[in-house]
PDB file of C-alpha atoms in Angstrom:
ATOM      1  CA  VAL X   3      -8.657   5.182  17.520  1.00 88.00           C
ATOM      2  CA  GLY X   4      -9.653   1.959  15.816  1.00 93.00           C
ATOM      3  CA  VAL X   5     -10.562  -1.674  16.293  1.00 96.00           C
ATOM      4  CA  SER X   6      -9.560  -4.225  13.663  1.00 95.00           C
ATOM      5  CA  TYR X   7     -10.671  -7.755  12.909  1.00 96.00           C
ATOM      6  CA  ALA X   8      -9.381 -10.116  10.224  1.00 96.00           C
ATOM      7  CA  ARG X   9     -10.165 -13.703   9.496  1.00 97.00           C
ATOM      8  CA  ARG X  10      -9.299 -16.374   6.986  1.00 96.00           C
ATOM      9  CA  LEU X  11     -12.718 -17.618   5.853  1.00 96.00           C
ATOM     10  CA  SER X  12     -11.289 -20.468   3.784  1.00 96.00           C
ATOM     11  CA  ASN X  13      -7.862 -21.634   2.655  1.00 95.00           C
ATOM     12  CA  ARG X  14      -8.125 -19.116  -0.219  1.00 97.00           C
ATOM     13  CA  PHE X  15     -10.232 -16.202   1.002  1.00 97.00           C
ATOM     14  CA  SER X  16      -9.519 -13.703   3.794  1.00 97.00           C
ATOM     15  CA  PHE X  17     -11.492 -10.701   4.989  1.00 97.00           C
ATOM     16  CA  GLY X  18     -10.650  -7.830   7.304  1.00 98.00           C
ATOM     17  CA  ALA X  19     -12.338  -4.747   8.710  1.00 98.00           C
ATOM     18  CA  ASN X  20     -11.286  -1.766  10.771  1.00 97.00           C
ATOM     19  CA  VAL X  21     -13.770   0.539  12.516  1.00 97.00           C
ATOM     20  CA  LYS X  22     -12.267   3.847  13.561  1.00 96.00           C
ATOM     21  CA  TYR X  23     -13.160   7.036  15.353  1.00 94.00           C
ATOM     22  CA  ILE X  24     -11.708  10.110  13.673  1.00 90.00           C
ATOM     23  CA  SER X  25     -11.259  13.453  15.426  1.00 88.00           C
ATOM     24  CA  GLU X  26      -9.656  16.504  13.853  1.00 84.00           C
ATOM     25  CA  PHE X  27      -9.087  20.018  15.164  1.00 83.00           C
ATOM     26  CA  LEU X  28      -8.862  23.160  13.063  1.00 77.00           C
ATOM     27  CA  GLY X  29      -8.378  26.173  15.298  1.00 79.00           C
ATOM     28  CA  GLU X  30     -11.350  26.193  17.664  1.00 81.00           C
ATOM     29  CA  ASP X  31     -13.452  23.904  15.422  1.00 81.00           C
ATOM     30  CA  ARG X  32     -13.533  20.162  15.775  1.00 84.00           C
ATOM     31  CA  ALA X  33     -14.780  17.443  13.440  1.00 84.00           C
ATOM     32  CA  GLU X  34     -15.602  13.948  14.657  1.00 86.00           C
ATOM     33  CA  ASN X  35     -16.723  10.935  12.723  1.00 89.00           C
ATOM     34  CA  PHE X  36     -16.699   7.157  12.480  1.00 93.00           C
ATOM     35  CA  ALA X  37     -15.414   5.332   9.410  1.00 95.00           C
ATOM     36  CA  ILE X  38     -14.738   1.778   8.329  1.00 97.00           C
ATOM     37  CA  ASP X  39     -11.998   0.168   6.244  1.00 97.00           C
ATOM     38  CA  LEU X  40     -12.771  -3.132   4.499  1.00 98.00           C
ATOM     39  CA  GLY X  41     -10.421  -5.476   2.689  1.00 98.00           C
ATOM     40  CA  THR X  42     -10.371  -8.884   1.053  1.00 98.00           C
ATOM     41  CA  LEU X  43      -7.661 -11.168  -0.266  1.00 98.00           C
ATOM     42  CA  PHE X  44      -8.329 -14.076  -2.639  1.00 98.00           C
ATOM     43  CA  ASP X  45      -5.702 -16.696  -3.478  1.00 97.00           C
ATOM     44  CA  VAL X  46      -6.568 -17.948  -6.972  1.00 96.00           C
ATOM     45  CA  GLY X  47      -4.509 -21.101  -6.415  1.00 93.00           C
ATOM     46  CA  VAL X  48      -2.608 -20.868  -9.709  1.00 92.00           C
ATOM     47  CA  ARG X  49       1.011 -19.602  -9.995  1.00 88.00           C
ATOM     48  CA  GLY X  50       0.741 -17.761  -6.679  1.00 90.00           C
ATOM     49  CA  ILE X  51      -1.841 -15.329  -8.073  1.00 96.00           C
ATOM     50  CA  LYS X  52      -3.542 -13.325  -5.336  1.00 97.00           C
ATOM     51  CA  LEU X  53      -6.197 -10.640  -5.817  1.00 98.00           C
ATOM     52  CA  GLY X  54      -6.859  -7.968  -3.221  1.00 98.00           C
ATOM     53  CA  MET X  55      -9.337  -5.169  -2.733  1.00 98.00           C
ATOM     54  CA  ASN X  56      -9.838  -2.551  -0.044  1.00 97.00           C
ATOM     55  CA  ILE X  57     -11.809   0.574   0.648  1.00 97.00           C
ATOM     56  CA  THR X  58     -10.684   3.023   3.307  1.00 96.00           C
ATOM     57  CA  ASN X  59     -12.484   5.789   5.218  1.00 94.00           C
ATOM     58  CA  PHE X  60     -15.987   4.708   4.236  1.00 93.00           C
ATOM     59  CA  GLY X  61     -18.389   6.716   6.383  1.00 90.00           C
ATOM     60  CA  GLY X  62     -20.532   9.782   6.670  1.00 87.00           C
ATOM     61  CA  ASP X  63     -19.474  13.369   6.061  1.00 86.00           C
ATOM     62  CA  ALA X  64     -17.430  15.218   8.671  1.00 81.00           C
ATOM     63  CA  LYS X  65     -18.662  18.594   9.855  1.00 79.00           C
ATOM     64  CA  TYR X  66     -16.712  21.666  11.001  1.00 76.00           C
ATOM     65  CA  HIS X  67     -19.053  24.199  12.567  1.00 73.00           C
ATOM     66  CA  ARG X  68     -21.403  24.672   9.560  1.00 78.00           C
ATOM     67  CA  ASP X  69     -19.290  23.204   6.751  1.00 80.00           C
ATOM     68  CA  GLN X  70     -19.562  19.551   5.745  1.00 83.00           C
ATOM     69  CA  PHE X  71     -17.017  17.592   3.731  1.00 83.00           C
ATOM     70  CA  ALA X  72     -16.586  14.002   2.601  1.00 87.00           C
ATOM     71  CA  LEU X  73     -13.916  11.806   4.126  1.00 89.00           C
ATOM     72  CA  PRO X  74     -11.049  10.934   1.737  1.00 91.00           C
ATOM     73  CA  ILE X  75     -12.349   7.548   0.575  1.00 94.00           C
ATOM     74  CA  ASN X  76      -9.929   5.407  -1.417  1.00 95.00           C
ATOM     75  CA  PHE X  77     -10.761   2.232  -3.346  1.00 97.00           C
ATOM     76  CA  ARG X  78      -7.863  -0.033  -4.349  1.00 97.00           C
ATOM     77  CA  LEU X  79      -7.589  -3.188  -6.421  1.00 98.00           C
ATOM     78  CA  GLY X  80      -4.398  -5.183  -6.640  1.00 98.00           C
ATOM     79  CA  ALA X  81      -2.936  -8.392  -7.964  1.00 98.00           C
ATOM     80  CA  ILE X  82       0.298 -10.286  -7.495  1.00 97.00           C
ATOM     81  CA  VAL X  83       1.606 -13.209  -9.511  1.00 97.00           C
ATOM     82  CA  GLU X  84       4.553 -15.485  -8.915  1.00 95.00           C
ATOM     83  CA  ALA X  85       6.002 -15.175 -12.423  1.00 94.00           C
ATOM     84  CA  TYR X  86       8.876 -17.571 -11.748  1.00 94.00           C
ATOM     85  CA  ARG X  87       9.913 -19.873  -8.912  1.00 92.00           C
ATOM     86  CA  ASN X  88      12.473 -22.565  -8.321  1.00 93.00           C
ATOM     87  CA  GLU X  89      14.264 -23.756  -5.177  1.00 92.00           C
ATOM     88  CA  ARG X  90      16.623 -20.716  -5.195  1.00 94.00           C
ATOM     89  CA  ASN X  91      14.802 -17.852  -6.935  1.00 95.00           C
ATOM     90  CA  THR X  92      11.422 -16.157  -6.978  1.00 95.00           C
ATOM     91  CA  LEU X  93      10.161 -13.417  -9.274  1.00 97.00           C
ATOM     92  CA  LEU X  94       6.989 -11.601  -8.219  1.00 96.00           C
ATOM     93  CA  VAL X  95       5.051  -9.097 -10.344  1.00 97.00           C
ATOM     94  CA  SER X  96       2.377  -6.873  -8.784  1.00 97.00           C
ATOM     95  CA  PHE X  97      -0.188  -4.346  -9.986  1.00 97.00           C
ATOM     96  CA  GLU X  98      -2.318  -1.844  -8.079  1.00 96.00           C
ATOM     97  CA  GLY X  99      -5.015   0.553  -9.185  1.00 96.00           C
ATOM     98  CA  SER X 100      -6.189   3.293  -6.827  1.00 94.00           C
ATOM     99  CA  HIS X 101      -9.322   5.466  -7.092  1.00 94.00           C
ATOM    100  CA  PRO X 102      -9.516   8.154  -4.371  1.00 92.00           C
ATOM    101  CA  ASN X 103     -12.558  10.424  -4.204  1.00 90.00           C
ATOM    102  CA  ASP X 104     -10.432  13.527  -3.588  1.00 86.00           C
ATOM    103  CA  ASN X 105      -7.454  13.060  -5.905  1.00 83.00           C
ATOM    104  CA  VAL X 106      -6.411  11.565  -9.246  1.00 85.00           C
ATOM    105  CA  GLU X 107      -6.397   7.857 -10.034  1.00 89.00           C
ATOM    106  CA  GLN X 108      -3.086   6.042  -9.861  1.00 90.00           C
ATOM    107  CA  VAL X 109      -1.727   2.793 -11.214  1.00 93.00           C
ATOM    108  CA  ALA X 110       1.407   1.048 -10.008  1.00 94.00           C
ATOM    109  CA  LEU X 111       3.472  -1.863 -11.266  1.00 96.00           C
ATOM    110  CA  GLY X 112       6.158  -3.591  -9.215  1.00 97.00           C
ATOM    111  CA  VAL X 113       8.673  -6.407  -9.613  1.00 98.00           C
ATOM    112  CA  GLU X 114      10.622  -8.230  -6.895  1.00 97.00           C
ATOM    113  CA  TYR X 115      13.414 -10.753  -7.453  1.00 97.00           C
ATOM    114  CA  ASN X 116      14.298 -12.846  -4.403  1.00 96.00           C
ATOM    115  CA  LEU X 117      17.405 -15.016  -4.140  1.00 94.00           C
ATOM    116  CA  LEU X 118      17.524 -17.859  -1.610  1.00 90.00           C
ATOM    117  CA  GLY X 119      14.834 -16.184   0.496  1.00 86.00           C
ATOM    118  CA  ASN X 120      17.512 -13.868   1.879  1.00 93.00           C
ATOM    119  CA  PHE X 121      18.206 -11.145  -0.715  1.00 97.00           C
ATOM    120  CA  SER X 122      15.687  -9.106  -2.684  1.00 97.00           C
ATOM    121  CA  LEU X 123      15.907  -6.559  -5.482  1.00 98.00           C
ATOM    122  CA  ARG X 124      12.810  -4.460  -6.201  1.00 97.00           C
ATOM    123  CA  THR X 125      11.684  -1.912  -8.755  1.00 97.00           C
ATOM    124  CA  GLY X 126       8.400  -0.266  -9.594  1.00 96.00           C
ATOM    125  CA  TYR X 127       6.598   2.555 -11.306  1.00 93.00           C
ATOM    126  CA  ARG X 128       3.629   4.613 -10.100  1.00 88.00           C
ATOM    127  CA  SER X 129       1.710   6.923 -12.405  1.00 86.00           C
ATOM    128  CA  ASN X 130      -0.981   9.546 -11.918  1.00 79.00           C
ATOM    129  CA  VAL X 131      -3.363   8.471 -14.671  1.00 65.00           C
ATOM    130  CA  GLU X 132      -5.423  11.621 -15.242  1.00 60.00           C
ATOM    131  CA  LEU X 133      -2.604  14.153 -14.949  1.00 54.00           C
ATOM    132  CA  GLU X 134      -0.377  12.417 -17.473  1.00 47.00           C
ATOM    133  CA  ASP X 135      -3.200  11.666 -19.912  1.00 48.00           C
ATOM    134  CA  LEU X 136      -4.414  15.261 -19.886  1.00 49.00           C
ATOM    135  CA  ASP X 137      -0.920  16.816 -19.990  1.00 51.00           C
ATOM    136  CA  LYS X 138      -1.765  18.982 -16.963  1.00 51.00           C
ATOM    137  CA  VAL X 139       1.741  18.745 -15.536  1.00 52.00           C
ATOM    138  CA  ASP X 140       5.194  18.323 -16.998  1.00 53.00           C
ATOM    139  CA  GLU X 141       6.116  15.393 -14.786  1.00 52.00           C
ATOM    140  CA  PRO X 142       4.184  12.861 -12.694  1.00 51.00           C
ATOM    141  CA  PHE X 143       3.959  13.112  -8.931  1.00 61.00           C
ATOM    142  CA  GLU X 144       5.642   9.741  -8.615  1.00 70.00           C
ATOM    143  CA  GLY X 145       7.668   7.719 -11.044  1.00 84.00           C
ATOM    144  CA  PHE X 146      10.276   4.990 -10.734  1.00 90.00           C
ATOM    145  CA  SER X 147      11.373   3.428  -7.492  1.00 94.00           C
ATOM    146  CA  PHE X 148      13.916   0.763  -6.667  1.00 97.00           C
ATOM    147  CA  GLY X 149      15.263  -0.942  -3.595  1.00 97.00           C
ATOM    148  CA  ALA X 150      16.903  -3.914  -1.993  1.00 98.00           C
ATOM    149  CA  GLY X 151      16.489  -5.996   1.115  1.00 97.00           C
ATOM    150  CA  ALA X 152      18.263  -8.654   3.109  1.00 97.00           C
ATOM    151  CA  ASN X 153      17.132 -11.140   5.757  1.00 95.00           C
ATOM    152  CA  PHE X 154      19.648 -12.252   8.378  1.00 93.00           C
ATOM    153  CA  ARG X 155      19.978 -13.475  11.955  1.00 90.00           C
ATOM    154  CA  VAL X 156      21.371 -11.682  14.972  1.00 85.00           C
ATOM    155  CA  SER X 157      21.903 -14.403  17.553  1.00 87.00           C
ATOM    156  CA  ARG X 158      18.457 -16.085  17.743  1.00 89.00           C
ATOM    157  CA  VAL X 159      16.544 -13.113  16.363  1.00 93.00           C
ATOM    158  CA  ARG X 160      15.584 -12.857  12.700  1.00 94.00           C
ATOM    159  CA  ALA X 161      16.098  -9.422  11.163  1.00 95.00           C
ATOM    160  CA  GLN X 162      15.341  -7.665   7.901  1.00 95.00           C
ATOM    161  CA  LEU X 163      17.096  -4.609   6.441  1.00 96.00           C
ATOM    162  CA  ASP X 164      15.474  -2.756   3.530  1.00 97.00           C
ATOM    163  CA  TYR X 165      16.304   0.301   1.424  1.00 98.00           C
ATOM    164  CA  ALA X 166      14.046   2.053  -1.094  1.00 96.00           C
ATOM    165  CA  TYR X 167      14.472   5.058  -3.387  1.00 96.00           C
ATOM    166  CA  SER X 168      11.396   6.748  -4.903  1.00 91.00           C
ATOM    167  CA  ASP X 169      11.299   9.487  -7.515  1.00 86.00           C
ATOM    168  CA  LEU X 170       8.568  11.917  -6.403  1.00 79.00           C
ATOM    169  CA  GLY X 171       8.683  14.130  -9.497  1.00 73.00           C
ATOM    170  CA  PHE X 172       8.630  17.823  -8.641  1.00 73.00           C
ATOM    171  CA  LEU X 173       8.939  16.939  -4.930  1.00 77.00           C
ATOM    172  CA  ASP X 174      12.404  15.449  -5.635  1.00 82.00           C
ATOM    173  CA  ASN X 175      13.008  11.982  -4.149  1.00 88.00           C
ATOM    174  CA  ALA X 176      12.567   9.962  -0.989  1.00 90.00           C
ATOM    175  CA  GLN X 177      14.975   7.431   0.439  1.00 95.00           C
ATOM    176  CA  ARG X 178      13.712   5.015   3.059  1.00 95.00           C
ATOM    177  CA  PHE X 179      15.568   2.618   5.319  1.00 96.00           C
ATOM    178  CA  SER X 180      13.936   0.082   7.603  1.00 96.00           C
ATOM    179  CA  LEU X 181      15.291  -2.390  10.097  1.00 95.00           C
ATOM    180  CA  ILE X 182      12.865  -5.004  11.396  1.00 93.00           C
ATOM    181  CA  PHE X 183      13.465  -7.521  14.165  1.00 92.00           C
ATOM    182  CA  LYS X 184      11.254 -10.627  14.279  1.00 87.00           C
ATOM    183  CA  PHE X 185      10.940 -12.447  17.600  1.00 82.00           C
TER     184      PHE X 185
END
């Protein structure tokens, strides 16, 4: 259960927070805790560059019976730049770095080409930094992904259809479809 609040503090800077109550059961044992998620977004004002940062699950340790453990805190930094824009086309490039306290660091790079605001082609790559650098595994947990999307109208309702394919390394692949209606 959580309560969220977000606000644009200026025409370039936004801030958001989420306070949540976490409850987990393991057999007869139960762990309860409160945590907070914080995020910011800064619009640089040049070439559509936006910088974002968030931290999730920031809080005290959870406790099962006698055992204590840290919540899975994750710190992320990201950036997006409008690499090209004219009246018909847009090319966006994004980067994200992720530092979880209970897993390996990841970096991701993505590119989206949008035509007429109605059709999009996307591709990206996500890498587990430590595993690949240390040659601990033969293949990364995630690799290339690609997808496409289309915006259209159904009567007076705007809709969006998206498809994405992600290579999950030794876990094979994932294919995702989404259909969104905007009222």
